[in-house]
């Protein structure tokens, strides 16, 4: 084909072809050299080019420089507590469903919830799958904080309270885990390489408790009397003591349980603890930050959510379906729970939504609810504060421990040690007195207890009942059942609020560890019995 | 006189040279234009009435009336006599004959030009020549069919003298004394060199040049003749890519190339497509091939109308030059460029109407109410009878227009195109619009430097509805799933004028509300350019450098008003997010070609490249608005502001690459490829890796022994082996990281972090080792072409998010672990069944790919699910990675029908044990004393009884295209299909679980009742878990008539008169026929597009049936 005749034209135009050729060559090669230089300048040393320098990401290397950095990792643990997978829904729902008061409402809900409720769990249960890792992420955050705290130069007075807070969070987490699972892997070091712990074995339940107690003791020693602004979402000395009391109670060491609880009660002024006069106010999200009754709470902020964090669904889970509450109707107490609860008890009124407005604005009784025709839990749904209209993303602070429980721990432990005493009865009566404060109504129920004629067993039963009503739906009941091995009576007995014929005491006081964990690390075997 | 004559000649000789050059150029322009202009005859009628008119004026008149141009030298004009002319509608030739009758010059018509030249028979010169040695050679040049060839270049070798043939194929050239060689050239024909040594009359027949007409295939960093190709490459040409209106070029590839699987992720206007070349080589990382647009790796695709061809590189011989990005295949896109010649204007325009491809046959209001009341007798049915599918589906349409200008001369070639695509989807409120400009310019700056610029800009706007929702509880239920599930007894609007909300199951929004009320708009603005310079340094040695960049700006706005649950809960929610992706690329490479003693040809390529990616994103959202009228353009109007977000990631890829080709006698071809890639995404100990490949091809038909087998025109064996990589992981994944945790203290957010990621200092590429054996056979002079390939590819160091012990506080870590294998067979055949007046061409391709997991960490199964979040019961168990099984195998229980009266119930937590309930097989669970499973029934139903219940990978996929041409009619019939793939339908699982929480299909009418026991459909039961079982596995095979098109081109004679080259009108239909046993509504859609979750169907946006009318015009 005819080549493009351009060059002919160019040559033609030139009178000195030789010069032209030189000119052309010079032009050509200088252009190439120029380009080569340009490219060279654009391609800086390859090694450096390929180094990653992320902006906006936090690298652990050199992260810890100050006390504030350590605190931010402790706060990270609090943020994980306030997640959908722990106090926002999964963990507290699982513990709630396990008891004899909260039942499944909508049985069209997911099988995993029904399994937990009906004692038909297997090792792949979806609720466990979600909350197990999150507890360990809480622990991992404070383990990292501890590593950080020890890696920087802090004075003892700066360091010890930080370590105390770290140890408190770790103890709190293991206290929950050990009650749910028994023997568990126990990690209290920062892990930078998971291979280091890939083949560890479980730590025995008793040893876990020993470690929890040691950590709480340290916390009690070094934590401040009050946190800045007296907030209750970080621990104080008394928080550690209150948890020590709960731990000892769980272990049946009633003397120590009593001692710790008593210590808190006696120093309540120092720690600014008192019972909130109106029981309802404990469940008004907008008041949560100022409650003097709270010993330790997990803080959710209304209508803000970042993924798993700060996503509270307890209101939605317990809300009434197909009403303006727009709830899911998943966790709904059995009708017997409501019916056997004295209607004169203000706490029943606060705890239950036995009627609701329908879409037309007409108040309908629970018997006319569109789906689950039972009173629903009201504690989290009635006053969620600045929340979505379906109750999600509430403003609640979920109290894992409140002063009323400390009083009841003291009463129970003391009774176990000394039988009925006025002191124990007084603690109970403080709780009862508050319960009678029914605004706008003169309430005589529950009446104060009198010492006369009470046997130890009766009083223990009374304390347990008091805990049941006072702390209803606050994920305490299951641990009481477990602690006192009441499963066969409560789930299979004639007065069962929520009969569960499949309950098996040899299996069901513990949940199974996630199957995947045992597959990744066979040294965690054996699985809990029965699974 | 002699002197004068000589002087005159001398002067005219200069002109002559110029003229010849001009003629050559003209010839070139004409020829390169490939004669698709069609040689214009002399049919142009001329009317003239001139007295004593100077020729300049005559020429102008003729130019205006005919469009022909005159080429002459100014000096020539002075020698020409004025003329008298009177013509009415005369032929051009007649006019010209008269004009030139008494002139010293003659003319020749070359293409669109009339070239004024010396009269060969000019007496003066003849005398001169007779006296002096120069002589004249005349002749006539014809093609093989004896037809005269116009515009053939006849040049005296080693001189600048040349002429070109006239319309009768004649030429006449004066030749210097002595022996000379005439070089005769014409595009597409074999060049001839003819020795002359005296006045001669030559009759020359030119044959097609096989080398020229042989297809050139674009490969990485260059192109090769198809016969020299050693790798496995499929080509798809422009015509097939624009057979029907397509959102993007990937869609247009469906069914066109062997070994290439294209699936719609959904039918949403503007929706993406999944593309796999020879199966997925990866599990976790992307298995998308890399797209290279005109040499720009990772560039954005121009619309199909601007694409000349797409080459799919499949085996390692072809892909290894792309090293760490080659493992999933490489798709090279060559955009259209201008060709020398008269400006060409193309107009392509079409309009389509669309309807959804299928619907589900659902229960009506009465049937639905009866079903619910069976378990909930107190249910009060609504009074409406709403067909939700009627309400959300509407007629869609597509407008697709493109206008392009192209052309050029010897110095500049240009291509400028604008394309507009506007689709209104078949679901209310969904649309996609794009406008793009593609501009390609090439300059021959000097004889040794060619520079060019590719420019591409695109703006697109997409409004979308929710489909394939990740989770659809009370908020987030999609339009399609909603239309299936929502109770037909409910009205759209309640008496109070508000939208109805589901009364059974989750209280989700009705689908009409979801479609109409949610405002979602995604806008993309793209700018892409690539500059190149091509230097010819020495003979055979070239250097090319390119500088390219793209900027992709995306903005997404979403407003959820209070008329929807999600908005009502928060008083209206608005989100705006934006993303800017930038890439810069510089490629520099040398190519060198050298031939030794005609038998050995070497060509070598070597280069370096540097590419950087920058990805910026940010977003903000707020809630609680005074009114629903603000849309997302007033975030400040929300009284609740949520935390904003922003992120920046950068990555760099630096590479060096080389290729060596050796060709011995066109018989034996060797190719070595290698690329050395360094990627910032990888860990510090493994930044660099080398990817080599080698290939051998044997053109067996060039061997002596094949000479006798004359029905075979080509027969080539290809063999290749090589390594390629996959580095498709995000930046920073190898670094340890603390992540922020949203934490509240005392009602206020505080800074909080936790460790989330562990460093992996050894993370590296996935490496795929691929071997390929292939054969290309041409039979009956290329009437039949067959390509077949067999390959085995093994991917090792699979990038996998390995589960860590969760008590470590971490969940997963990206590691290189495990192996998968793909092997398969591909076959493609194209045949020219009929040639001549009635033409019939057939293209058929079929691909068989077998995929399996070869190795996993510890040999353990990895069980997972990508199920809609609200179907919580699926609980992460629907699919499995298991050694020996295909990736993404469906995993669940074996459905064993309905428990009938008297059946023995198998106990198991969460399993029904009632008559009329679902029953499943107990297949495993028994363990020996040490706890080892024995794979024997244990009398219990639980997780142990799950097994592989389906394979989402097809046995084969195929495409069959038939083109017919008769006179001015053309007909295209294109079928495409997939065979043997299973689908897991979450749609049907949700609708037919029959737990009275949503509507169902008509299958529910056959449910178990005491009166209807002979059935496999269980009774209605509340609380029945949604369980993945063989009940939901379906054969997803289908055959689909993708395109049926009938075109008519206006006759050429008529076209000549209106000066339009081509007008084609067509009507076509897409997707009008589908043959499938799948009960869901479309076997061709996916819930998600990763390898791990192929073949899962849930609430997809349906594909559409389209009817299209279109027009192609070329000026």
XYZ file of N, CA and C in Angstrom, chain B residues 216-223 233-239 241 249 291-296 299-313 322 331-339 415 438 440 442 454 544:
162
model
N -6.395 -9.208 12.226
C -5.418 -8.891 13.259
C -6.134 -8.897 14.598
N -5.555 -9.602 15.541
C -6.177 -9.726 16.842
C -5.414 -8.861 17.835
N -6.150 -8.082 18.589
C -5.514 -7.228 19.573
C -5.134 -8.081 20.779
N -3.894 -7.979 21.193
C -3.453 -8.652 22.417
C -2.837 -7.590 23.314
N -2.441 -7.990 24.516
C -1.870 -7.010 25.425
C -0.680 -6.301 24.798
N -0.677 -4.996 24.805
C 0.417 -4.180 24.282
C 0.714 -4.471 22.816
N -0.298 -4.658 22.020
C -0.048 -4.815 20.598
C -1.121 -5.633 19.918
N -0.783 -6.030 18.702
C -1.723 -6.855 17.967
C -0.939 -7.891 17.176
N -7.798 -16.572 22.577
C -8.403 -15.241 22.558
C -9.713 -15.313 21.788
N -10.770 -14.731 22.358
C -12.023 -14.614 21.619
C -12.227 -13.164 21.246
N -12.718 -12.947 20.055
C -12.982 -11.588 19.604
C -14.469 -11.393 19.395
N -14.952 -10.239 19.808
C -16.338 -9.901 19.516
C -16.311 -8.541 18.841
N -17.007 -8.456 17.715
C -16.917 -7.249 16.913
C -18.094 -6.324 17.163
N -17.876 -5.127 16.719
C -18.828 -4.041 16.881
C -20.274 -4.437 16.545
N -20.429 -5.137 15.439
C -21.773 -5.467 14.980
C -22.540 -6.267 16.037
N -21.836 -6.346 19.213
C -21.965 -5.591 20.460
C -23.148 -4.638 20.423
N -21.229 -2.388 27.736
C -20.636 -3.339 26.807
C -20.569 -4.756 27.366
N -10.431 -4.936 32.725
C -10.770 -4.314 31.452
C -9.664 -3.356 31.046
N -9.245 -3.476 29.821
C -8.183 -2.606 29.314
C -8.750 -1.885 28.091
N -8.924 -0.583 28.210
C -9.516 0.180 27.122
C -8.399 0.907 26.374
N -8.177 0.536 25.142
C -7.115 1.141 24.328
C -5.802 1.221 25.110
N -5.483 0.157 25.813
C -4.216 0.103 26.538
C -4.266 0.637 27.948
N -5.383 1.116 28.373
C -5.518 1.714 29.706
C -6.150 0.659 30.612
N -9.556 0.927 33.038
C -10.320 2.098 32.602
C -11.810 1.798 32.549
N -12.573 2.846 32.413
C -14.017 2.714 32.328
C -14.419 2.393 30.890
N -15.490 1.642 30.770
C -15.905 1.188 29.447
C -16.751 2.233 28.725
N -16.408 2.539 27.486
C -17.302 3.389 26.706
C -18.545 2.599 26.294
N -19.558 3.275 25.817
C -20.770 2.534 25.421
C -20.484 1.619 24.233
N -21.288 0.577 24.055
C -21.018 -0.423 23.021
C -20.879 0.191 21.635
N -21.603 1.255 21.366
C -21.588 1.858 20.024
C -20.215 2.417 19.660
N -19.420 2.748 20.663
C -18.112 3.325 20.379
C -16.999 2.287 20.378
N -17.384 1.035 20.485
C -16.378 -0.021 20.572
C -16.240 -0.719 19.228
N -15.011 -0.831 18.777
C -14.722 -1.504 17.521
C -14.707 -3.013 17.735
N -13.995 -3.419 18.815
C -13.961 -4.844 19.095
C -13.604 -5.067 20.557
N -13.992 -6.224 21.034
C -13.602 -6.632 22.378
C -12.888 -7.961 22.236
N -11.699 -8.030 22.826
C -10.936 -9.265 22.787
C -10.880 -9.827 24.199
N -11.232 -11.064 24.346
C -11.194 -11.679 25.661
C -9.998 -12.615 25.706
N -9.018 -12.247 26.515
C -7.821 -13.073 26.638
C -8.075 -14.095 27.730
N -0.406 -9.337 31.744
C -1.064 -8.503 32.747
C -0.832 -9.010 34.173
N -10.017 -8.392 29.386
C -10.888 -7.982 28.289
C -10.335 -6.694 27.704
N -9.878 -6.809 26.465
C -9.300 -5.653 25.793
C -10.384 -4.996 24.954
N -10.525 -3.717 25.143
C -11.528 -2.989 24.378
C -10.813 -2.041 23.428
N -11.135 -2.153 22.176
C -10.573 -1.239 21.193
C -11.694 -0.335 20.742
N -11.520 0.949 20.946
C -12.593 1.858 20.548
C -12.426 2.222 19.084
N -13.468 2.807 18.547
C -13.434 3.144 17.121
C -12.509 4.339 16.888
N -11.873 4.336 15.726
C -10.978 5.436 15.385
C -11.305 5.897 13.973
N -10.891 7.089 13.674
C -11.147 7.629 12.341
C -10.260 6.969 11.303
N -10.763 6.916 10.071
C -9.958 6.386 8.978
C -9.853 7.479 7.936
N -12.177 10.659 15.384
C -13.441 9.965 15.648
C -14.096 10.689 16.806
N -17.139 10.173 23.172
C -15.889 9.471 22.941
C -15.181 10.200 21.813
N -11.496 10.166 19.730
C -10.171 9.602 19.494
C -9.498 10.366 18.366
N -5.794 10.934 16.215
C -4.458 10.416 15.924
C -3.778 11.382 14.974
N -7.071 9.777 23.387
C -8.388 9.163 23.562
C -9.080 9.898 24.692
N 6.627 3.212 22.545
C 5.325 3.831 22.769
C 5.214 4.218 24.224
